[in-house]
PDB file of C-alpha atoms in Angstrom:
ATOM      1  CA  MET F  20     -37.807  63.998  93.868  1.00  0.00           C
ATOM      2  CA  ALA F  21     -39.972  61.582  95.841  1.00  0.00           C
ATOM      3  CA  PRO F  22     -43.336  62.949  96.931  1.00  0.00           C
ATOM      4  CA  ASP F  23     -42.466  62.592 100.625  1.00  0.00           C
ATOM      5  CA  ALA F  24     -39.384  64.771 100.059  1.00  0.00           C
ATOM      6  CA  ARG F  25     -41.487  67.713  98.898  1.00  0.00           C
ATOM      7  CA  ASN F  26     -41.667  70.656 101.277  1.00  0.00           C
ATOM      8  CA  PRO F  27     -44.169  73.354 100.224  1.00  0.00           C
ATOM      9  CA  LEU F  28     -42.858  75.870 102.755  1.00  0.00           C
ATOM     10  CA  HIS F  29     -39.332  75.397 101.402  1.00  0.00           C
ATOM     11  CA  GLY F  30     -40.665  75.864  97.879  1.00  0.00           C
ATOM     12  CA  ILE F  31     -42.449  79.094  98.845  1.00  0.00           C
ATOM     13  CA  MET F  32     -39.299  80.446 100.487  1.00  0.00           C
ATOM     14  CA  LEU F  33     -37.254  79.692  97.366  1.00  0.00           C
ATOM     15  CA  LYS F  34     -39.924  81.292  95.164  1.00  0.00           C
ATOM     16  CA  VAL F  35     -39.983  84.479  97.237  1.00  0.00           C
ATOM     17  CA  LEU F  36     -36.181  84.556  97.217  1.00  0.00           C
ATOM     18  CA  SER F  37     -36.230  84.200  93.418  1.00  0.00           C
ATOM     19  CA  VAL F  38     -38.639  87.153  93.219  1.00  0.00           C
ATOM     20  CA  VAL F  39     -36.263  89.240  95.342  1.00  0.00           C
ATOM     21  CA  VAL F  40     -33.323  88.324  93.115  1.00  0.00           C
ATOM     22  CA  PHE F  41     -35.234  89.064  89.889  1.00  0.00           C
ATOM     23  CA  VAL F  42     -36.243  92.484  91.249  1.00  0.00           C
ATOM     24  CA  MET F  43     -32.558  93.070  92.062  1.00  0.00           C
ATOM     25  CA  MET F  44     -31.825  92.212  88.425  1.00  0.00           C
ATOM     26  CA  GLN F  45     -34.376  94.790  87.267  1.00  0.00           C
ATOM     27  CA  THR F  46     -32.966  97.341  89.687  1.00  0.00           C
ATOM     28  CA  CYS F  47     -29.455  96.855  88.279  1.00  0.00           C
ATOM     29  CA  ILE F  48     -30.735  97.362  84.732  1.00  0.00           C
ATOM     30  CA  LYS F  49     -32.639 100.486  85.782  1.00  0.00           C
ATOM     31  CA  ALA F  50     -29.559 101.810  87.608  1.00  0.00           C
ATOM     32  CA  ALA F  51     -27.293 101.243  84.582  1.00  0.00           C
ATOM     33  CA  GLY F  52     -28.925 104.189  82.830  1.00  0.00           C
ATOM     34  CA  PRO F  53     -31.796 105.097  80.469  1.00  0.00           C
ATOM     35  CA  ASP F  54     -29.784 105.495  77.286  1.00  0.00           C
ATOM     36  CA  LEU F  55     -28.366 101.982  76.882  1.00  0.00           C
ATOM     37  CA  PRO F  56     -29.451 100.000  73.805  1.00  0.00           C
ATOM     38  CA  ALA F  57     -31.818  97.185  74.767  1.00  0.00           C
ATOM     39  CA  GLY F  58     -29.787  94.686  72.739  1.00  0.00           C
ATOM     40  CA  GLN F  59     -26.684  95.518  74.740  1.00  0.00           C
ATOM     41  CA  VAL F  60     -28.572  95.103  78.013  1.00  0.00           C
ATOM     42  CA  THR F  61     -29.943  91.761  76.797  1.00  0.00           C
ATOM     43  CA  PHE F  62     -26.448  90.525  75.963  1.00  0.00           C
ATOM     44  CA  TYR F  63     -25.088  91.259  79.439  1.00  0.00           C
ATOM     45  CA  ARG F  64     -28.224  89.848  81.081  1.00  0.00           C
ATOM     46  CA  SER F  65     -27.955  86.607  79.110  1.00  0.00           C
ATOM     47  CA  ALA F  66     -24.185  86.085  78.897  1.00  0.00           C
ATOM     48  CA  PHE F  67     -23.448  86.598  82.598  1.00  0.00           C
ATOM     49  CA  ALA F  68     -26.468  84.529  83.597  1.00  0.00           C
ATOM     50  CA  LEU F  69     -24.529  81.554  82.228  1.00  0.00           C
ATOM     51  CA  VAL F  70     -22.004  81.827  85.080  1.00  0.00           C
ATOM     52  CA  PRO F  71     -24.340  80.751  87.916  1.00  0.00           C
ATOM     53  CA  ILE F  72     -26.410  78.492  85.651  1.00  0.00           C
ATOM     54  CA  MET F  73     -23.461  76.458  84.399  1.00  0.00           C
ATOM     55  CA  GLY F  74     -21.959  76.394  87.894  1.00  0.00           C
ATOM     56  CA  TYR F  75     -25.246  75.083  89.269  1.00  0.00           C
ATOM     57  CA  LEU F  76     -25.533  72.404  86.592  1.00  0.00           C
ATOM     58  CA  ALA F  77     -21.916  71.361  87.121  1.00  0.00           C
ATOM     59  CA  PHE F  78     -22.548  71.078  90.870  1.00  0.00           C
ATOM     60  CA  ARG F  79     -25.517  68.805  90.174  1.00  0.00           C
ATOM     61  CA  ARG F  80     -23.443  66.893  87.603  1.00  0.00           C
ATOM     62  CA  GLU F  81     -26.001  67.729  84.927  1.00  0.00           C
ATOM     63  CA  LEU F  82     -23.953  70.104  82.761  1.00  0.00           C
ATOM     64  CA  PHE F  83     -22.854  67.563  80.152  1.00  0.00           C
ATOM     65  CA  HIS F  84     -26.334  66.049  79.830  1.00  0.00           C
ATOM     66  CA  ALA F  85     -27.938  69.498  79.690  1.00  0.00           C
ATOM     67  CA  PHE F  86     -26.341  70.119  76.291  1.00  0.00           C
ATOM     68  CA  HIS F  87     -28.115  67.083  74.805  1.00  0.00           C
ATOM     69  CA  THR F  88     -31.282  68.118  73.020  1.00  0.00           C
ATOM     70  CA  ASN F  89     -33.894  66.499  70.832  1.00  0.00           C
ATOM     71  CA  SER F  90     -35.235  69.805  69.524  1.00  0.00           C
ATOM     72  CA  LEU F  91     -32.566  72.317  68.583  1.00  0.00           C
ATOM     73  CA  SER F  92     -35.022  74.178  66.334  1.00  0.00           C
ATOM     74  CA  GLY F  93     -37.469  74.409  69.224  1.00  0.00           C
ATOM     75  CA  HIS F  94     -34.801  75.977  71.418  1.00  0.00           C
ATOM     76  CA  LEU F  95     -33.946  78.459  68.663  1.00  0.00           C
ATOM     77  CA  LYS F  96     -37.602  79.487  68.330  1.00  0.00           C
ATOM     78  CA  ARG F  97     -37.919  79.852  72.084  1.00  0.00           C
ATOM     79  CA  GLY F  98     -34.661  81.825  72.139  1.00  0.00           C
ATOM     80  CA  VAL F  99     -35.717  84.277  69.431  1.00  0.00           C
ATOM     81  CA  LEU F 100     -39.111  84.860  71.035  1.00  0.00           C
ATOM     82  CA  GLY F 101     -37.515  85.244  74.460  1.00  0.00           C
ATOM     83  CA  ILE F 102     -34.901  87.684  73.184  1.00  0.00           C
ATOM     84  CA  MET F 103     -37.542  89.851  71.521  1.00  0.00           C
ATOM     85  CA  GLY F 104     -39.546  89.822  74.753  1.00  0.00           C
ATOM     86  CA  MET F 105     -36.491  90.701  76.857  1.00  0.00           C
ATOM     87  CA  ILE F 106     -35.440  93.540  74.565  1.00  0.00           C
ATOM     88  CA  CYS F 107     -38.928  95.058  74.692  1.00  0.00           C
ATOM     89  CA  GLY F 108     -39.176  94.529  78.442  1.00  0.00           C
ATOM     90  CA  PHE F 109     -35.781  96.081  79.148  1.00  0.00           C
ATOM     91  CA  TYR F 110     -36.577  99.061  76.951  1.00  0.00           C
ATOM     92  CA  GLY F 111     -39.762  99.612  78.913  1.00  0.00           C
ATOM     93  CA  LEU F 112     -38.003  99.128  82.239  1.00  0.00           C
ATOM     94  CA  VAL F 113     -35.556 101.970  81.651  1.00  0.00           C
ATOM     95  CA  HIS F 114     -38.195 104.347  80.274  1.00  0.00           C
ATOM     96  CA  LEU F 115     -40.982 103.736  82.800  1.00  0.00           C
ATOM     97  CA  PRO F 116     -41.260 104.024  86.563  1.00  0.00           C
ATOM     98  CA  MET F 117     -40.252 100.617  87.894  1.00  0.00           C
ATOM     99  CA  PRO F 118     -43.664  99.744  89.467  1.00  0.00           C
ATOM    100  CA  ASP F 119     -45.411 100.450  86.144  1.00  0.00           C
ATOM    101  CA  ALA F 120     -43.002  98.227  84.205  1.00  0.00           C
ATOM    102  CA  ILE F 121     -43.426  95.373  86.692  1.00  0.00           C
ATOM    103  CA  ALA F 122     -47.218  95.712  86.774  1.00  0.00           C
ATOM    104  CA  LEU F 123     -47.576  95.768  82.975  1.00  0.00           C
ATOM    105  CA  GLY F 124     -45.407  92.649  82.835  1.00  0.00           C
ATOM    106  CA  TYR F 125     -48.159  90.828  84.739  1.00  0.00           C
ATOM    107  CA  SER F 126     -50.171  90.798  81.506  1.00  0.00           C
ATOM    108  CA  MET F 127     -47.967  87.983  80.144  1.00  0.00           C
ATOM    109  CA  PRO F 128     -49.728  85.104  81.992  1.00  0.00           C
ATOM    110  CA  LEU F 129     -53.075  86.474  80.814  1.00  0.00           C
ATOM    111  CA  ILE F 130     -51.845  86.586  77.211  1.00  0.00           C
ATOM    112  CA  ALA F 131     -50.448  83.063  77.588  1.00  0.00           C
ATOM    113  CA  VAL F 132     -53.944  81.777  78.448  1.00  0.00           C
ATOM    114  CA  ILE F 133     -55.291  83.297  75.215  1.00  0.00           C
ATOM    115  CA  PHE F 134     -52.448  81.853  73.146  1.00  0.00           C
ATOM    116  CA  ALA F 135     -52.837  78.418  74.752  1.00  0.00           C
ATOM    117  CA  ALA F 136     -56.491  78.381  73.689  1.00  0.00           C
ATOM    118  CA  VAL F 137     -55.767  79.617  70.156  1.00  0.00           C
ATOM    119  CA  PHE F 138     -52.550  77.785  69.270  1.00  0.00           C
ATOM    120  CA  LEU F 139     -52.521  74.724  71.540  1.00  0.00           C
ATOM    121  CA  LYS F 140     -56.299  74.220  71.457  1.00  0.00           C
ATOM    122  CA  GLU F 141     -56.393  74.004  75.239  1.00  0.00           C
ATOM    123  CA  THR F 142     -59.853  74.161  76.779  1.00  0.00           C
ATOM    124  CA  VAL F 143     -60.384  77.499  78.474  1.00  0.00           C
ATOM    125  CA  ARG F 144     -63.710  77.768  80.226  1.00  0.00           C
ATOM    126  CA  LEU F 145     -65.846  80.752  81.140  1.00  0.00           C
ATOM    127  CA  TYR F 146     -64.201  81.342  84.538  1.00  0.00           C
ATOM    128  CA  ARG F 147     -60.734  81.788  83.071  1.00  0.00           C
ATOM    129  CA  TRP F 148     -61.947  83.834  80.097  1.00  0.00           C
ATOM    130  CA  THR F 149     -63.690  86.146  82.558  1.00  0.00           C
ATOM    131  CA  ALA F 150     -60.517  86.419  84.662  1.00  0.00           C
ATOM    132  CA  VAL F 151     -58.463  87.211  81.543  1.00  0.00           C
ATOM    133  CA  ALA F 152     -60.934  89.922  80.490  1.00  0.00           C
ATOM    134  CA  ILE F 153     -60.896  91.499  83.967  1.00  0.00           C
ATOM    135  CA  GLY F 154     -57.098  91.310  84.091  1.00  0.00           C
ATOM    136  CA  MET F 155     -56.866  93.080  80.756  1.00  0.00           C
ATOM    137  CA  VAL F 156     -59.051  95.857  82.128  1.00  0.00           C
ATOM    138  CA  GLY F 157     -56.422  96.297  84.825  1.00  0.00           C
ATOM    139  CA  VAL F 158     -53.702  96.458  82.184  1.00  0.00           C
ATOM    140  CA  VAL F 159     -55.636  99.163  80.312  1.00  0.00           C
ATOM    141  CA  ILE F 160     -56.050 101.166  83.529  1.00  0.00           C
ATOM    142  CA  ILE F 161     -52.278 101.041  84.099  1.00  0.00           C
ATOM    143  CA  SER F 162     -51.240 101.806  80.532  1.00  0.00           C
ATOM    144  CA  TRP F 163     -53.909 104.223  79.260  1.00  0.00           C
ATOM    145  CA  PRO F 164     -52.471 107.398  80.860  1.00  0.00           C
ATOM    146  CA  LYS F 165     -49.105 106.533  79.292  1.00  0.00           C
ATOM    147  CA  MET F 166     -50.638 105.955  75.843  1.00  0.00           C
ATOM    148  CA  THR F 167     -52.226 109.398  75.857  1.00  0.00           C
ATOM    149  CA  MET F 168     -48.749 110.938  76.113  1.00  0.00           C
ATOM    150  CA  PHE F 169     -47.679 110.002  72.565  1.00  0.00           C
ATOM    151  CA  SER F 170     -48.390 113.453  71.185  1.00  0.00           C
ATOM    152  CA  GLY F 171     -46.867 115.260  74.127  1.00  0.00           C
ATOM    153  CA  GLY F 172     -43.214 114.657  73.250  1.00  0.00           C
ATOM    154  CA  GLY F 173     -40.330 114.548  75.705  1.00  0.00           C
ATOM    155  CA  MET F 174     -40.597 112.389  78.815  1.00  0.00           C
ATOM    156  CA  GLY F 175     -44.275 111.633  78.181  1.00  0.00           C
ATOM    157  CA  SER F 176     -43.607 110.226  74.729  1.00  0.00           C
ATOM    158  CA  GLU F 177     -40.776 108.081  76.105  1.00  0.00           C
ATOM    159  CA  GLN F 178     -43.087 106.633  78.746  1.00  0.00           C
ATOM    160  CA  ALA F 179     -45.715 105.917  76.096  1.00  0.00           C
ATOM    161  CA  MET F 180     -43.120 104.040  74.031  1.00  0.00           C
ATOM    162  CA  GLY F 181     -41.994 102.249  77.187  1.00  0.00           C
ATOM    163  CA  ALA F 182     -45.521 101.078  77.963  1.00  0.00           C
ATOM    164  CA  MET F 183     -45.974  99.856  74.390  1.00  0.00           C
ATOM    165  CA  ALA F 184     -42.646  98.047  74.591  1.00  0.00           C
ATOM    166  CA  VAL F 185     -43.550  96.234  77.827  1.00  0.00           C
ATOM    167  CA  LEU F 186     -46.907  95.136  76.388  1.00  0.00           C
ATOM    168  CA  LEU F 187     -45.238  93.940  73.180  1.00  0.00           C
ATOM    169  CA  GLY F 188     -42.681  92.129  75.321  1.00  0.00           C
ATOM    170  CA  ALA F 189     -45.531  90.438  77.181  1.00  0.00           C
ATOM    171  CA  VAL F 190     -46.961  89.248  73.851  1.00  0.00           C
ATOM    172  CA  MET F 191     -43.563  87.848  72.850  1.00  0.00           C
ATOM    173  CA  GLY F 192     -43.276  86.287  76.305  1.00  0.00           C
ATOM    174  CA  GLY F 193     -46.669  84.664  75.826  1.00  0.00           C
ATOM    175  CA  PHE F 194     -45.487  83.087  72.576  1.00  0.00           C
ATOM    176  CA  ALA F 195     -42.300  81.968  74.348  1.00  0.00           C
ATOM    177  CA  MET F 196     -44.358  80.293  77.087  1.00  0.00           C
ATOM    178  CA  ILE F 197     -46.265  78.353  74.431  1.00  0.00           C
ATOM    179  CA  GLN F 198     -42.963  77.218  72.943  1.00  0.00           C
ATOM    180  CA  VAL F 199     -41.729  76.157  76.381  1.00  0.00           C
ATOM    181  CA  ARG F 200     -44.894  74.093  76.906  1.00  0.00           C
ATOM    182  CA  GLN F 201     -44.031  72.222  73.730  1.00  0.00           C
ATOM    183  CA  LEU F 202     -40.365  71.818  74.693  1.00  0.00           C
ATOM    184  CA  VAL F 203     -41.063  70.321  78.123  1.00  0.00           C
ATOM    185  CA  GLN F 204     -42.624  67.316  76.420  1.00  0.00           C
ATOM    186  CA  THR F 205     -39.174  66.143  75.264  1.00  0.00           C
ATOM    187  CA  GLU F 206     -36.583  68.360  76.987  1.00  0.00           C
ATOM    188  CA  LYS F 207     -35.209  68.587  80.523  1.00  0.00           C
ATOM    189  CA  THR F 208     -35.669  71.838  82.431  1.00  0.00           C
ATOM    190  CA  ALA F 209     -31.884  72.273  82.670  1.00  0.00           C
ATOM    191  CA  THR F 210     -31.607  71.983  78.883  1.00  0.00           C
ATOM    192  CA  ILE F 211     -34.303  74.607  78.303  1.00  0.00           C
ATOM    193  CA  VAL F 212     -32.699  77.055  80.744  1.00  0.00           C
ATOM    194  CA  LEU F 213     -29.179  76.549  79.370  1.00  0.00           C
ATOM    195  CA  TYR F 214     -30.091  76.843  75.702  1.00  0.00           C
ATOM    196  CA  PHE F 215     -32.175  79.946  76.294  1.00  0.00           C
ATOM    197  CA  SER F 216     -29.293  81.803  77.919  1.00  0.00           C
ATOM    198  CA  LEU F 217     -26.908  80.625  75.201  1.00  0.00           C
ATOM    199  CA  THR F 218     -29.143  81.598  72.294  1.00  0.00           C
ATOM    200  CA  ALA F 219     -30.075  84.919  73.913  1.00  0.00           C
ATOM    201  CA  ALA F 220     -26.400  85.831  74.407  1.00  0.00           C
ATOM    202  CA  ILE F 221     -25.486  84.816  70.840  1.00  0.00           C
ATOM    203  CA  PHE F 222     -28.413  86.492  69.077  1.00  0.00           C
ATOM    204  CA  SER F 223     -28.309  89.697  71.117  1.00  0.00           C
ATOM    205  CA  ILE F 224     -24.691  90.322  70.144  1.00  0.00           C
ATOM    206  CA  ILE F 225     -25.964  90.742  66.569  1.00  0.00           C
ATOM    207  CA  SER F 226     -27.158  94.186  67.677  1.00  0.00           C
ATOM    208  CA  LEU F 227     -23.530  95.293  68.224  1.00  0.00           C
ATOM    209  CA  PRO F 228     -23.101  96.864  64.721  1.00  0.00           C
ATOM    210  CA  PHE F 229     -26.230  98.970  65.322  1.00  0.00           C
ATOM    211  CA  GLY F 230     -24.436 100.920  68.033  1.00  0.00           C
ATOM    212  CA  TRP F 231     -23.683  99.871  71.580  1.00  0.00           C
ATOM    213  CA  SER F 232     -22.967 102.534  74.158  1.00  0.00           C
ATOM    214  CA  SER F 233     -19.567 103.070  75.722  1.00  0.00           C
ATOM    215  CA  LEU F 234     -20.096 101.922  79.294  1.00  0.00           C
ATOM    216  CA  SER F 235     -18.805 103.552  82.444  1.00  0.00           C
ATOM    217  CA  GLY F 236     -17.361 101.233  85.043  1.00  0.00           C
ATOM    218  CA  TYR F 237     -20.518 101.646  87.153  1.00  0.00           C
ATOM    219  CA  ALA F 238     -22.876 100.853  84.272  1.00  0.00           C
ATOM    220  CA  ARG F 239     -20.826  97.814  83.260  1.00  0.00           C
ATOM    221  CA  LEU F 240     -20.870  96.522  86.835  1.00  0.00           C
ATOM    222  CA  CYS F 241     -24.644  96.999  86.998  1.00  0.00           C
ATOM    223  CA  LEU F 242     -25.192  95.049  83.776  1.00  0.00           C
ATOM    224  CA  ILE F 243     -22.867  92.226  84.836  1.00  0.00           C
ATOM    225  CA  ALA F 244     -24.701  92.043  88.160  1.00  0.00           C
ATOM    226  CA  SER F 245     -28.039  91.958  86.321  1.00  0.00           C
ATOM    227  CA  GLY F 246     -26.893  88.883  84.405  1.00  0.00           C
ATOM    228  CA  PHE F 247     -25.652  87.146  87.540  1.00  0.00           C
ATOM    229  CA  PHE F 248     -28.887  87.921  89.411  1.00  0.00           C
ATOM    230  CA  GLY F 249     -30.931  86.757  86.414  1.00  0.00           C
ATOM    231  CA  GLY F 250     -29.158  83.393  86.330  1.00  0.00           C
ATOM    232  CA  LEU F 251     -29.368  83.011  90.111  1.00  0.00           C
ATOM    233  CA  GLY F 252     -33.074  83.849  90.040  1.00  0.00           C
ATOM    234  CA  GLN F 253     -33.673  81.168  87.426  1.00  0.00           C
ATOM    235  CA  ILE F 254     -31.881  78.595  89.601  1.00  0.00           C
ATOM    236  CA  LEU F 255     -33.923  79.527  92.674  1.00  0.00           C
ATOM    237  CA  LEU F 256     -37.139  79.421  90.642  1.00  0.00           C
ATOM    238  CA  THR F 257     -36.294  75.973  89.251  1.00  0.00           C
ATOM    239  CA  GLU F 258     -35.444  74.681  92.719  1.00  0.00           C
ATOM    240  CA  SER F 259     -38.731  76.021  94.110  1.00  0.00           C
ATOM    241  CA  TYR F 260     -40.646  73.779  91.691  1.00  0.00           C
ATOM    242  CA  ARG F 261     -38.847  70.753  93.111  1.00  0.00           C
ATOM    243  CA  HIS F 262     -40.468  71.315  96.497  1.00  0.00           C
ATOM    244  CA  ALA F 263     -44.015  72.506  95.760  1.00  0.00           C
ATOM    245  CA  ASP F 264     -46.695  72.535  93.077  1.00  0.00           C
ATOM    246  CA  VAL F 265     -46.754  75.440  90.636  1.00  0.00           C
ATOM    247  CA  SER F 266     -50.222  76.424  91.874  1.00  0.00           C
ATOM    248  CA  THR F 267     -48.858  76.687  95.420  1.00  0.00           C
ATOM    249  CA  ILE F 268     -45.945  78.996  94.709  1.00  0.00           C
ATOM    250  CA  ALA F 269     -47.054  80.939  91.603  1.00  0.00           C
ATOM    251  CA  PRO F 270     -49.120  83.551  93.520  1.00  0.00           C
ATOM    252  CA  PHE F 271     -45.986  84.668  95.344  1.00  0.00           C
ATOM    253  CA  GLU F 272     -44.741  86.088  92.032  1.00  0.00           C
ATOM    254  CA  TYR F 273     -46.925  89.082  92.776  1.00  0.00           C
ATOM    255  CA  THR F 274     -44.848  90.040  95.820  1.00  0.00           C
ATOM    256  CA  SER F 275     -42.512  91.613  93.265  1.00  0.00           C
ATOM    257  CA  ILE F 276     -44.781  94.649  92.952  1.00  0.00           C
ATOM    258  CA  ILE F 277     -44.450  95.408  96.679  1.00  0.00           C
ATOM    259  CA  LEU F 278     -40.677  95.090  96.567  1.00  0.00           C
ATOM    260  CA  GLY F 279     -40.529  96.990  93.277  1.00  0.00           C
ATOM    261  CA  ILE F 280     -42.489  99.926  94.697  1.00  0.00           C
ATOM    262  CA  ALA F 281     -40.243 100.085  97.769  1.00  0.00           C
ATOM    263  CA  ILE F 282     -37.010  99.983  95.745  1.00  0.00           C
ATOM    264  CA  ALA F 283     -38.282 102.393  93.096  1.00  0.00           C
ATOM    265  CA  TYR F 284     -39.243 104.946  95.745  1.00  0.00           C
ATOM    266  CA  THR F 285     -36.012 104.529  97.737  1.00  0.00           C
ATOM    267  CA  LEU F 286     -33.512 104.538  94.860  1.00  0.00           C
ATOM    268  CA  PHE F 287     -35.219 106.368  91.999  1.00  0.00           C
ATOM    269  CA  GLY F 288     -37.879 108.507  93.672  1.00  0.00           C
ATOM    270  CA  ASP F 289     -40.660 106.783  91.684  1.00  0.00           C
ATOM    271  CA  ILE F 290     -44.085 107.063  93.325  1.00  0.00           C
ATOM    272  CA  PRO F 291     -46.768 104.822  91.772  1.00  0.00           C
ATOM    273  CA  ALA F 292     -49.788 106.696  90.447  1.00  0.00           C
ATOM    274  CA  ILE F 293     -53.250 105.790  91.713  1.00  0.00           C
ATOM    275  CA  ASN F 294     -54.179 104.256  88.346  1.00  0.00           C
ATOM    276  CA  THR F 295     -51.125 102.000  88.608  1.00  0.00           C
ATOM    277  CA  LEU F 296     -52.173 100.785  92.056  1.00  0.00           C
ATOM    278  CA  ILE F 297     -55.789 100.186  90.999  1.00  0.00           C
ATOM    279  CA  GLY F 298     -54.854  98.479  87.739  1.00  0.00           C
ATOM    280  CA  THR F 299     -52.256  96.336  89.483  1.00  0.00           C
ATOM    281  CA  ALA F 300     -54.774  95.183  92.102  1.00  0.00           C
ATOM    282  CA  ILE F 301     -57.206  94.164  89.341  1.00  0.00           C
ATOM    283  CA  THR F 302     -54.566  92.383  87.241  1.00  0.00           C
ATOM    284  CA  VAL F 303     -53.042  90.569  90.222  1.00  0.00           C
ATOM    285  CA  SER F 304     -56.477  89.425  91.404  1.00  0.00           C
ATOM    286  CA  ALA F 305     -57.251  88.040  87.954  1.00  0.00           C
ATOM    287  CA  GLY F 306     -53.877  86.279  87.789  1.00  0.00           C
ATOM    288  CA  ILE F 307     -54.340  84.665  91.200  1.00  0.00           C
ATOM    289  CA  PHE F 308     -57.826  83.504  90.205  1.00  0.00           C
ATOM    290  CA  ILE F 309     -56.441  81.860  87.050  1.00  0.00           C
ATOM    291  CA  ILE F 310     -53.793  80.083  89.154  1.00  0.00           C
ATOM    292  CA  TYR F 311     -56.537  78.937  91.563  1.00  0.00           C
ATOM    293  CA  ARG F 312     -58.646  77.585  88.687  1.00  0.00           C
ATOM    294  CA  GLU F 313     -55.645  75.732  87.257  1.00  0.00           C
ATOM    295  CA  HIS F 314     -55.108  74.170  90.681  1.00  0.00           C
ATOM    296  CA  GLN F 315     -58.754  73.127  90.971  1.00  0.00           C
ATOM    297  CA  LEU F 316     -58.792  71.653  87.455  1.00  0.00           C
ATOM    298  CA  GLY F 317     -55.588  69.766  88.232  1.00  0.00           C
ATOM    299  CA  LEU F 318     -57.201  68.233  91.312  1.00  0.00           C
ATOM    300  CA  GLU F 319     -60.265  67.272  89.278  1.00  0.00           C
ATOM    301  CA  ARG F 320     -58.133  65.645  86.567  1.00  0.00           C
ATOM    302  CA  ARG F 321     -56.138  63.656  89.135  1.00  0.00           C
ATOM    303  CA  ALA F 322     -59.356  62.524  90.824  1.00  0.00           C
ATOM    304  CA  ALA F 323     -60.790  61.451  87.468  1.00  0.00           C
ATOM    305  CA  ARG F 324     -57.667  59.442  86.638  1.00  0.00           C
ATOM    306  CA  LYS F 325     -57.847  57.664  90.003  1.00  0.00           C
ATOM    307  CA  ALA F 326     -61.530  56.872  89.458  1.00  0.00           C
ATOM    308  CA  SER F 327     -60.937  55.473  85.964  1.00  0.00           C
ATOM    309  CA  PRO F 328     -60.274  51.719  85.756  1.00  0.00           C
ATOM    310  CA  PRO F 329     -56.942  50.598  84.191  1.00  0.00           C
ATOM    311  CA  GLY F 330     -57.008  50.832  80.412  1.00  0.00           C
ATOM    312  CA  ALA F 331     -60.018  53.136  80.361  1.00  0.00           C
TER     313      ALA F 331
END
């Protein structure tokens, strides 16, 4: 898209709409029930996401070209990491209050910064390391009361396992983000999105022999809707990047906690604990600061390139 065709306000609106749709996806998964195997949830989430994604690509006349890839192994790695992250995240979502699951998921961008420094050798300066450390303090504040429930049994133990699962999912998501950074060097966005949904649907069905639950009509409808909302959210997110810089729209990701708290209270009677609110505020502040620093560094790099003579 030409620079003069970019519309930051349009991009922000699409980003916020994508957040709403992704929270609807999480709500559908939560409403489907707490006893569903995570692999089964992942299959429905991935398989039915293909419906809007492939429809969108066909509308843009990109479907045929989206199947062309220069890195099938890279897509498989990204798919496996993404599936593991989704399974852990979905397990945590159904065993934790919804605001807690959303807030703990905010640790993924912080983990991605660490992984980028370790595995991609990206330069991470003191400001971002400090923000990551502060953000992790917020994560500990959110998760610590859950971790102390391991020996309690019952609901407490389930919440402890849920918190561990979300954090493990964030680690897997961090690895997946590193893989995506490598894929974007040779692959189109449409190709990455399409292959992830395909590989996630195919690999998650492997969990079928380990025991899928018999679904009621309501639960099946919820899971199908979660897949459709997941695919639609990905489309809206992709479109938002066509109209505004990542640094402009990324902070609006954190509106999900407000919507998540409202839905969780209205539908499930979940009231966020004070430690969740405090930890979330700390983690969100750290995440926004990292986004701000990325924006500032991007401006500095662009200014340096403009100041450099040709061939420098």
